């Protein structure tokens, strides 16, 4: 930009032009001197712009994502898990009932508000009282509740050890129950789960025949909350590996399956059952006997004893030299008497000589003195 100055009244035009020319020259000289630096600045900016276009913008620094909130199993996920568990045991799925959904959710929220896991509702009401107050006429009913601080899925809740006992299994696997409702609530990191199952009046059920009122399939009387199945005591295997169970009054097929760690579908297959109805006195096959293998006889050769030949050694007699006795001349009686006399005489002469010699020795020693 060319500098401009005001024209003072006290100067003439010539002096003003001289001063303006000097200032213009200084401005031109400054711009000429700074031109290389400005060119370098423009080139750096252009290179940066090209790099951004070709490479892309610089990535933003990675910040640690905040921990995600734990996923809470919803009521419908819990219902889906229960129905999957029933299908695994050969049972039809429950149908969702809006009244039971409302009752289960209300009770879950009530437990969360007081921080206590209980079947007792507001004012000391029971599950039966809550069903009656909601206008739900039922024939069979059962309720499961759970309070935990763990982050569990619906399937983990259904198969958890908390619901592995016969009473809780009855709620999920009973052939007498038809409808279900579920509720989930949370308070201070603790979650409360409820499943309410029931059968409306007039919906039927797997009731036992009238002649067998003690059948294990017999449902509780109308208005009761839950059946109380007896504890199933497993039997030990037989020598052939089979396990059989004699059904007692109060036992159910699902309770027997839990006691032997098998499934209802497997028991129905082994015993050719078309329903879950069993009766006292029935003998159920829990584990079939192991197949016995018939041994195949393979011909074996009988080993015969081998005779070892015995070598008899025959000794060849060796001829030993035989001594030929020398013939001694015959001694007659006269010659023998002569010889005997000579011997006796020689002995006497020798004895006399010895006696004479012994008698001379003392005399010799006396003469020396």
GROMACS .gro file of C-alpha atoms in nm, residues 3 24 48 51 54 70 91 102 171 194 235 258 263 276 298 318 347 358:
model
   18
    3UNK     CA    1   0.172   0.574   0.198
   24UNK     CA    2   0.742   0.600  -0.199
   48UNK     CA    3   0.101  -2.754   0.370
   51UNK     CA    4  -0.021  -3.218   0.202
   54UNK     CA    5  -0.330  -3.559  -0.036
   70UNK     CA    6  -2.348  -5.282   3.202
   91UNK     CA    7  -4.176  -7.854   2.665
  102UNK     CA    8  -4.746  -5.584   3.491
  171UNK     CA    9  -4.168  -7.248   3.767
  194UNK     CA   10  -3.910  -6.162   3.864
  235UNK     CA   11  -2.993  -9.458   4.253
  258UNK     CA   12  -3.238  -8.268   3.740
  263UNK     CA   13  -3.290  -8.387   3.033
  276UNK     CA   14  -4.445  -8.572   3.082
  298UNK     CA   15  -1.097 -11.827   1.756
  318UNK     CA   16   3.900 -15.092   2.902
  347UNK     CA   17   6.685 -16.257   6.881
  358UNK     CA   18   7.432 -15.157   7.918
   0.00000   0.00000   0.00000
